mmCIF file of C-alpha atoms in Angstrom:
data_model
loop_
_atom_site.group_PDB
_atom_site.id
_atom_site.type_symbol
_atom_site.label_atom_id
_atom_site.label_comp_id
_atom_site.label_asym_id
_atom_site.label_seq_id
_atom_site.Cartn_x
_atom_site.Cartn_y
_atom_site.Cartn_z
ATOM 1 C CA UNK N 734 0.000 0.000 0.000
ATOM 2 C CA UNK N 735 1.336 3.278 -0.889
ATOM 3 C CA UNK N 736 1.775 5.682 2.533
ATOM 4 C CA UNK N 737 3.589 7.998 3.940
ATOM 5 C CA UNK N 738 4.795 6.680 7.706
ATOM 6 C CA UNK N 739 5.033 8.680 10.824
ATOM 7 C CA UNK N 740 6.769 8.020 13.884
ATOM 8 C CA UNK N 741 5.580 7.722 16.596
ATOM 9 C CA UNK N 742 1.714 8.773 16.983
ATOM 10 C CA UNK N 743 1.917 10.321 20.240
ATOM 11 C CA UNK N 744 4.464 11.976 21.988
ATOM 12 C CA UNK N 745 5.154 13.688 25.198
ATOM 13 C CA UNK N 746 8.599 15.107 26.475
ATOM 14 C CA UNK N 747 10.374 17.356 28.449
ATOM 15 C CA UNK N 748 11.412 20.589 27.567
ATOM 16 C CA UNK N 749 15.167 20.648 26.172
ATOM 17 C CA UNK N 750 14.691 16.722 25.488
ATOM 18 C CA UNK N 751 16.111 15.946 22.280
ATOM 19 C CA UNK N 752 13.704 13.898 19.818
ATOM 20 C CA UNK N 753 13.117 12.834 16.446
ATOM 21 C CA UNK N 754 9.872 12.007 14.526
ATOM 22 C CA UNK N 755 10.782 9.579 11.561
ATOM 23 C CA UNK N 756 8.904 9.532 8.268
ATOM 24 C CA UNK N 757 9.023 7.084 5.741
ATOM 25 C CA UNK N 758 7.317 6.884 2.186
ATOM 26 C CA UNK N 759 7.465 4.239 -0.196
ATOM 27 C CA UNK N 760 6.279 5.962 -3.602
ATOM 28 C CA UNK N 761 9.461 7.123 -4.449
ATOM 29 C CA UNK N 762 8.546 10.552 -4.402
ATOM 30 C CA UNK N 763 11.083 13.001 -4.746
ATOM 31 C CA UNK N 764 9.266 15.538 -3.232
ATOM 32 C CA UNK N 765 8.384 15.424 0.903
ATOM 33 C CA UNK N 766 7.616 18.267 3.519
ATOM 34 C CA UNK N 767 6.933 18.809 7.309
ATOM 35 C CA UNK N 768 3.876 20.988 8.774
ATOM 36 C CA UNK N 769 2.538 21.562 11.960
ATOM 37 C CA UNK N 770 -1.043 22.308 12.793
ATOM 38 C CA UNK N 771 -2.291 24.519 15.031
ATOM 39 C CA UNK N 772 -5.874 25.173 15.656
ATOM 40 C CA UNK N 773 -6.943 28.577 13.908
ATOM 41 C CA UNK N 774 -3.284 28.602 11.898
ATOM 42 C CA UNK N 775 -4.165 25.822 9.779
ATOM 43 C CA UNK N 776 -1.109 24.222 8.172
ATOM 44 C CA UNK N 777 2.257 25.929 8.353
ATOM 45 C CA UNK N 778 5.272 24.482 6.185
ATOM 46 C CA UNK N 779 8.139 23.740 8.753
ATOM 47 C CA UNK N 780 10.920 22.337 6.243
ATOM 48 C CA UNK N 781 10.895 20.886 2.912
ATOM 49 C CA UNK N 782 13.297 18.551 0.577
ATOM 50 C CA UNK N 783 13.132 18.041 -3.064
ATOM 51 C CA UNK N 784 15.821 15.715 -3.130
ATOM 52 C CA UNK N 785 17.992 13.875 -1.370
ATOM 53 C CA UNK N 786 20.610 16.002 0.334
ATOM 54 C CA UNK N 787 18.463 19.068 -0.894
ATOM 55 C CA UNK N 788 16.514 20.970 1.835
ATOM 56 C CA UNK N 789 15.158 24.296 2.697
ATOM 57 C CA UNK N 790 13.465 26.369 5.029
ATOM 58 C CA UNK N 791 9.629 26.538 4.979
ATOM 59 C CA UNK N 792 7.616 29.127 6.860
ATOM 60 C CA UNK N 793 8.621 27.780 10.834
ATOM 61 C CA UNK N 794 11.687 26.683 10.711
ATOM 62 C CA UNK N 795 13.254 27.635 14.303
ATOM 63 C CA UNK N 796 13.662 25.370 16.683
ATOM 64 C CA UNK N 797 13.806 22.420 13.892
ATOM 65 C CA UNK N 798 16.122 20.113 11.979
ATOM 66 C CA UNK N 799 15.688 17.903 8.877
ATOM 67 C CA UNK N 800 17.966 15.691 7.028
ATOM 68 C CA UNK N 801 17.156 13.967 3.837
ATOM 69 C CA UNK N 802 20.067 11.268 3.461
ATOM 70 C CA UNK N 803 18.172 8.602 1.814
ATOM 71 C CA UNK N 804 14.781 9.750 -1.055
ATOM 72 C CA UNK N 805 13.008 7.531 1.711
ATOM 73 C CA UNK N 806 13.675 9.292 4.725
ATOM 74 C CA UNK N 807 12.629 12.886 5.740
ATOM 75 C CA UNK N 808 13.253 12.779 10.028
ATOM 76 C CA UNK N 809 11.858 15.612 12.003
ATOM 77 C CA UNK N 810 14.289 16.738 14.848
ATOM 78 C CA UNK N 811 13.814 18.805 17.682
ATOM 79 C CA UNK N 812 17.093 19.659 19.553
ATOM 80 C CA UNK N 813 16.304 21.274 22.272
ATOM 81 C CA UNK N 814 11.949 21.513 22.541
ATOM 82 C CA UNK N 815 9.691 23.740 24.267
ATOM 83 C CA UNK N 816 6.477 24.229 25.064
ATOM 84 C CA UNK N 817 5.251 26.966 22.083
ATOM 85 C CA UNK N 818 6.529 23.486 19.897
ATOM 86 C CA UNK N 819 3.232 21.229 21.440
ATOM 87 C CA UNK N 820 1.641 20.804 18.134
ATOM 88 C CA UNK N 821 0.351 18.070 15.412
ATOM 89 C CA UNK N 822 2.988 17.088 12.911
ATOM 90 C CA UNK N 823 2.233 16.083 9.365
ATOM 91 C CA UNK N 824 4.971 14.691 7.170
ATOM 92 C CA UNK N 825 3.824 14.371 3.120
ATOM 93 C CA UNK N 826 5.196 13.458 0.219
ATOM 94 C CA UNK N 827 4.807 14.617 -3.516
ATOM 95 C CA UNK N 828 5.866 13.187 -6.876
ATOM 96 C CA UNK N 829 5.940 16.578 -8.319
ATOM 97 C CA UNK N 830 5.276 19.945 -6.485
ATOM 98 C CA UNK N 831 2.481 21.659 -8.052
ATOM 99 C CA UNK N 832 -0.057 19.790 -9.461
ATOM 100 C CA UNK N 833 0.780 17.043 -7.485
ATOM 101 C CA UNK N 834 -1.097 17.182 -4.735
ATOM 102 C CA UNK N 835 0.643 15.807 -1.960
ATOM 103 C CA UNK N 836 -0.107 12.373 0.335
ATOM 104 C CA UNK N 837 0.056 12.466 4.316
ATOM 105 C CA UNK N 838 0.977 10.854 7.006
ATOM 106 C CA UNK N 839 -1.272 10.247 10.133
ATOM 107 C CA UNK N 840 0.541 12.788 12.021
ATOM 108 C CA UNK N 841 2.365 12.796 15.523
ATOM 109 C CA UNK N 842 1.159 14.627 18.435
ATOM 110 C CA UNK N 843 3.486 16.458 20.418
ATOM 111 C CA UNK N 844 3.281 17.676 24.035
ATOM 112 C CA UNK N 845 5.928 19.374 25.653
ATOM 113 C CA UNK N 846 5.772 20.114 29.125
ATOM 114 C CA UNK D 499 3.289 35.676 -2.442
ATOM 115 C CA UNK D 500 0.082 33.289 -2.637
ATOM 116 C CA UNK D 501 -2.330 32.604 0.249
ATOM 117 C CA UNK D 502 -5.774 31.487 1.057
ATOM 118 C CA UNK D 503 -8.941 32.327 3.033
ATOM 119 C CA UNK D 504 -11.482 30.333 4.514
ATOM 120 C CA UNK D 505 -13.663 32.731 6.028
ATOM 121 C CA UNK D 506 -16.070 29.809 7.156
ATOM 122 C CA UNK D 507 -13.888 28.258 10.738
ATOM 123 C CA UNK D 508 -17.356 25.919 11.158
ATOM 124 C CA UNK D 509 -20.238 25.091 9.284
ATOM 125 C CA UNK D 510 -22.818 23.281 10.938
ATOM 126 C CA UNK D 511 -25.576 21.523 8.423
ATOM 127 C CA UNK D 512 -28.759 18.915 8.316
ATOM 128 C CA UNK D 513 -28.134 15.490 7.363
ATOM 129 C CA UNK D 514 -29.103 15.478 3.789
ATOM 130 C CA UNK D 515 -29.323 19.106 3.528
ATOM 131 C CA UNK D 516 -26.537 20.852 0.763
ATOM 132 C CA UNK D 517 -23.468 22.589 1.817
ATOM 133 C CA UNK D 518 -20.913 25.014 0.126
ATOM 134 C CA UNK D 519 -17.428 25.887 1.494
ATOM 135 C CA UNK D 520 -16.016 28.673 0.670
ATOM 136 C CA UNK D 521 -12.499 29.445 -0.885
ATOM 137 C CA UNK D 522 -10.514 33.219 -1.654
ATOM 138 C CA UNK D 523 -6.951 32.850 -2.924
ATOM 139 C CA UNK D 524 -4.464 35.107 -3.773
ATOM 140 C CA UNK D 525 -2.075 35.046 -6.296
ATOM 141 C CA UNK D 526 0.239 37.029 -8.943
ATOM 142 C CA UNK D 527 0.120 33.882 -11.496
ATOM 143 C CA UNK D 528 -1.805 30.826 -12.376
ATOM 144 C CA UNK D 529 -2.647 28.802 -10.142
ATOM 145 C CA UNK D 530 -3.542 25.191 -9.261
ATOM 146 C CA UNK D 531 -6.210 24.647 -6.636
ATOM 147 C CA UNK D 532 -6.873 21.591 -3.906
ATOM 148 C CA UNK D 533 -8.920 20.648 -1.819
ATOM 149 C CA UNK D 534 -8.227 18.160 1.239
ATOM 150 C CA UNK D 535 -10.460 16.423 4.264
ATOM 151 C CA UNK D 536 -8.718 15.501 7.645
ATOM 152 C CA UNK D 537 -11.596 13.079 9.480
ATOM 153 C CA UNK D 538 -10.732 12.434 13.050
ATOM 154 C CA UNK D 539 -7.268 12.197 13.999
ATOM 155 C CA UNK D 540 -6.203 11.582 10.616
ATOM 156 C CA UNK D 541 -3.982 13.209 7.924
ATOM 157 C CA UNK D 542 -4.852 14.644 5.639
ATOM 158 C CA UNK D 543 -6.211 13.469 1.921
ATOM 159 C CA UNK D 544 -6.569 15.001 -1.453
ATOM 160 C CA UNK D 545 -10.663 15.842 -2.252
ATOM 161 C CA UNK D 546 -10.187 16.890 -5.414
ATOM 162 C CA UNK D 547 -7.794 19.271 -7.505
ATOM 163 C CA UNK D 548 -8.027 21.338 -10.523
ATOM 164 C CA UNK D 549 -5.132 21.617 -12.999
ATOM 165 C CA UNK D 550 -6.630 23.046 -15.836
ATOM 166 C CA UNK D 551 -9.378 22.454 -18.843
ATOM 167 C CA UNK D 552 -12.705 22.358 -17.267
ATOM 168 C CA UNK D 553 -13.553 24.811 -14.407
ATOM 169 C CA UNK D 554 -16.185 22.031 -12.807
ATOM 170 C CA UNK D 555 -14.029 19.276 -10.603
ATOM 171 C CA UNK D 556 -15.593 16.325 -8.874
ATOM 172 C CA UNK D 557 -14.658 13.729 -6.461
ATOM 173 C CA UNK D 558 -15.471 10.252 -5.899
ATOM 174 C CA UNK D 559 -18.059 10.727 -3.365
ATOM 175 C CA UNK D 560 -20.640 13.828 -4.382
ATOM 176 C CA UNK D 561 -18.624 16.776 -3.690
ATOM 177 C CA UNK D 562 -17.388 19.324 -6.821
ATOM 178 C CA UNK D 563 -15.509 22.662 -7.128
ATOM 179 C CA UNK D 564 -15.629 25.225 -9.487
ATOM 180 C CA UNK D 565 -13.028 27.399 -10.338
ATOM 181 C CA UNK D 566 -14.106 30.792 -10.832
ATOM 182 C CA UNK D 567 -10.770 33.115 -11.732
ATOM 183 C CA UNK D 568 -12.461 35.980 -11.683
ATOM 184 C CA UNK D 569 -13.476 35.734 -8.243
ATOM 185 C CA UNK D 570 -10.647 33.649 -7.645
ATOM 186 C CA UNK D 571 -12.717 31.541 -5.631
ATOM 187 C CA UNK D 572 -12.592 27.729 -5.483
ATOM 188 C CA UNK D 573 -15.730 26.986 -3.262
ATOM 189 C CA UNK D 574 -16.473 23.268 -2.897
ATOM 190 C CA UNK D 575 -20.440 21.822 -2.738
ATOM 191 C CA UNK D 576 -21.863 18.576 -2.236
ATOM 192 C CA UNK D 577 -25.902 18.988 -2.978
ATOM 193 C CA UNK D 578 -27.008 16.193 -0.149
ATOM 194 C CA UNK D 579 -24.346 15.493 2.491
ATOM 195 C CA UNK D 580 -23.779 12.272 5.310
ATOM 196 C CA UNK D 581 -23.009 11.948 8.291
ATOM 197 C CA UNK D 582 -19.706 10.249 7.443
ATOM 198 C CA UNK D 583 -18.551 13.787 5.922
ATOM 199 C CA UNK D 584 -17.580 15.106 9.399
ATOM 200 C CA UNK D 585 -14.694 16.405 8.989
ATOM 201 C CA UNK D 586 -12.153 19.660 8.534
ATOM 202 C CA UNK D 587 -11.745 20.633 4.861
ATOM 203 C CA UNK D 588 -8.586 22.680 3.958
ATOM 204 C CA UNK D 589 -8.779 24.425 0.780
ATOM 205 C CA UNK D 590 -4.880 24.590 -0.927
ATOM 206 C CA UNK D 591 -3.160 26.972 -3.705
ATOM 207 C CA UNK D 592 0.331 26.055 -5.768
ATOM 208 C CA UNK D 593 1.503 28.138 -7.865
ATOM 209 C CA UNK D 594 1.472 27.140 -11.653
ATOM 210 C CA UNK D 595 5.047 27.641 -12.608
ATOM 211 C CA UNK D 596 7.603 25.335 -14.574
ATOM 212 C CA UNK D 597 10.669 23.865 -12.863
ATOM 213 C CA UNK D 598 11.758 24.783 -9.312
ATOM 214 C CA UNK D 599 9.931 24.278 -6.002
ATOM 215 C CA UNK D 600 6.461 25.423 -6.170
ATOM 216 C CA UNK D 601 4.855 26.263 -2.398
ATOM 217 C CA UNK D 602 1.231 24.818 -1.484
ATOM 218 C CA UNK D 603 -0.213 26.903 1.090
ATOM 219 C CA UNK D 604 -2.955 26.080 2.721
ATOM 220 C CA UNK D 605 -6.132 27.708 4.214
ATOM 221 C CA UNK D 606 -7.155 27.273 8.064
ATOM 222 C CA UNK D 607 -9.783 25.066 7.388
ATOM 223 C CA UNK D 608 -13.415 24.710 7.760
ATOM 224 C CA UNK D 609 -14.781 21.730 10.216
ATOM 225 C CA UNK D 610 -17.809 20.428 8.589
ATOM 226 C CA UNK D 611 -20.370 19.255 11.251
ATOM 227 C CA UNK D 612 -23.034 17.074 9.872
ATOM 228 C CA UNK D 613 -26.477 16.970 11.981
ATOM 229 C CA UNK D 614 -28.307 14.690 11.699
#
């Protein structure tokens, strides 16, 4: 089945705990992005890759890490968290920006305390 | 710079009753247009999309959207909705350009609460 897989579903930590929320697709899509949801913000692009070894910035970026060493692979890390980072994480993946459309993961939810 | 409004945060409606959500965008070129549904804790997943050709777009289970450029609107309908559409609707712009990285943003979403 074609997916995009997040890592893990739920999530709580301490503030200035490390972590890293893995996504995985299996389309081969070249294409893959982070967002975080917020309620009243909608959708806000955190980082995004479109290729491997090629990333940049998206709208949020501080705070956040991404590395895309394998087209598979798109982790989400945190190095140091805090609270104003509690949020729902989306990682999806296109075969083409644009008129793609893109395909999502389940998201992780994150609570910092 | 492209962006999106969905004026509508929640629409409440009948069971059977029809239903239009509405969708502004913003943009200095072409554009494509999207629309997604997140159901309960879920991601999300693509409605329906319009590319090009015909300004009338349908999905698989009774809802459409028309493009209307010069409104630039992209409002989506279903005439007789179901219970199983609860759910938050996020309305999506990209621009149309060739080669590159081309940015979806997306609106903040209208939760669809079906009554029934």
């Amino acid at each position: 089945e074609a997916q995009v897989t997040q890592n893990p579903r739920y999530l709580i930590t301490v503030t200035g705990k490390k972590l890293t929320v893995t996504c995985s697709q299996n389309m081969n899509h070249e294409y893959m992005s982070w967002y975080r949801q917020d309620p009243g913000l909608g959708l806000r692009q955190i980082y995004y890759s479109m290729n491997v070894e090629v990333t940049d910035k998206g709208d949020v970026p501080e705070g956040y890490k991404v590395s895309r060493k394998e087209k598979r692979n798109f982790p989400l890390i945190l190095e140091s968290p805090s609270p104003n980072q509690t949020s729902l994480y989306f990682c999806a993946s296109s075969l083409s920006t644009g008129a793609g459309g893109y395909t999502f993961g389940s998201g992780t939810r994150l609570t910092v305390v | 710079a492209q962006s999106v409004t969905q004026l509508d945060s929640q629409v409440p409606v009948f069971e059977e009753a029809p239903v239009e959500l509405r969708c502004n965008y913003s943009s200095s070129v072409s554009v494509y247009l999207f629309w997604y549904v997140q159901y309960p804790n879920q991601g999300l997943q693509l409605l329906l999309k319009y590319l090009s050709g015909s300004t009338l777009v349908e999905s698989i289970n009774g809802f459409e959207a028309e493009f209307n450029k010069s409104q630039t609107s992209f409002h989506l309908r279903k005439p007789s909705v179901h219970i199983s559409d609860t759910a938050e609707y996020f309305c999506a712009v990209s621009d149309r350009l060739s080669g590159g990285y081309q940015k979806v943003t997306f609106g903040t979403g209208t939760k669809l609460q079906v009554i029934p």
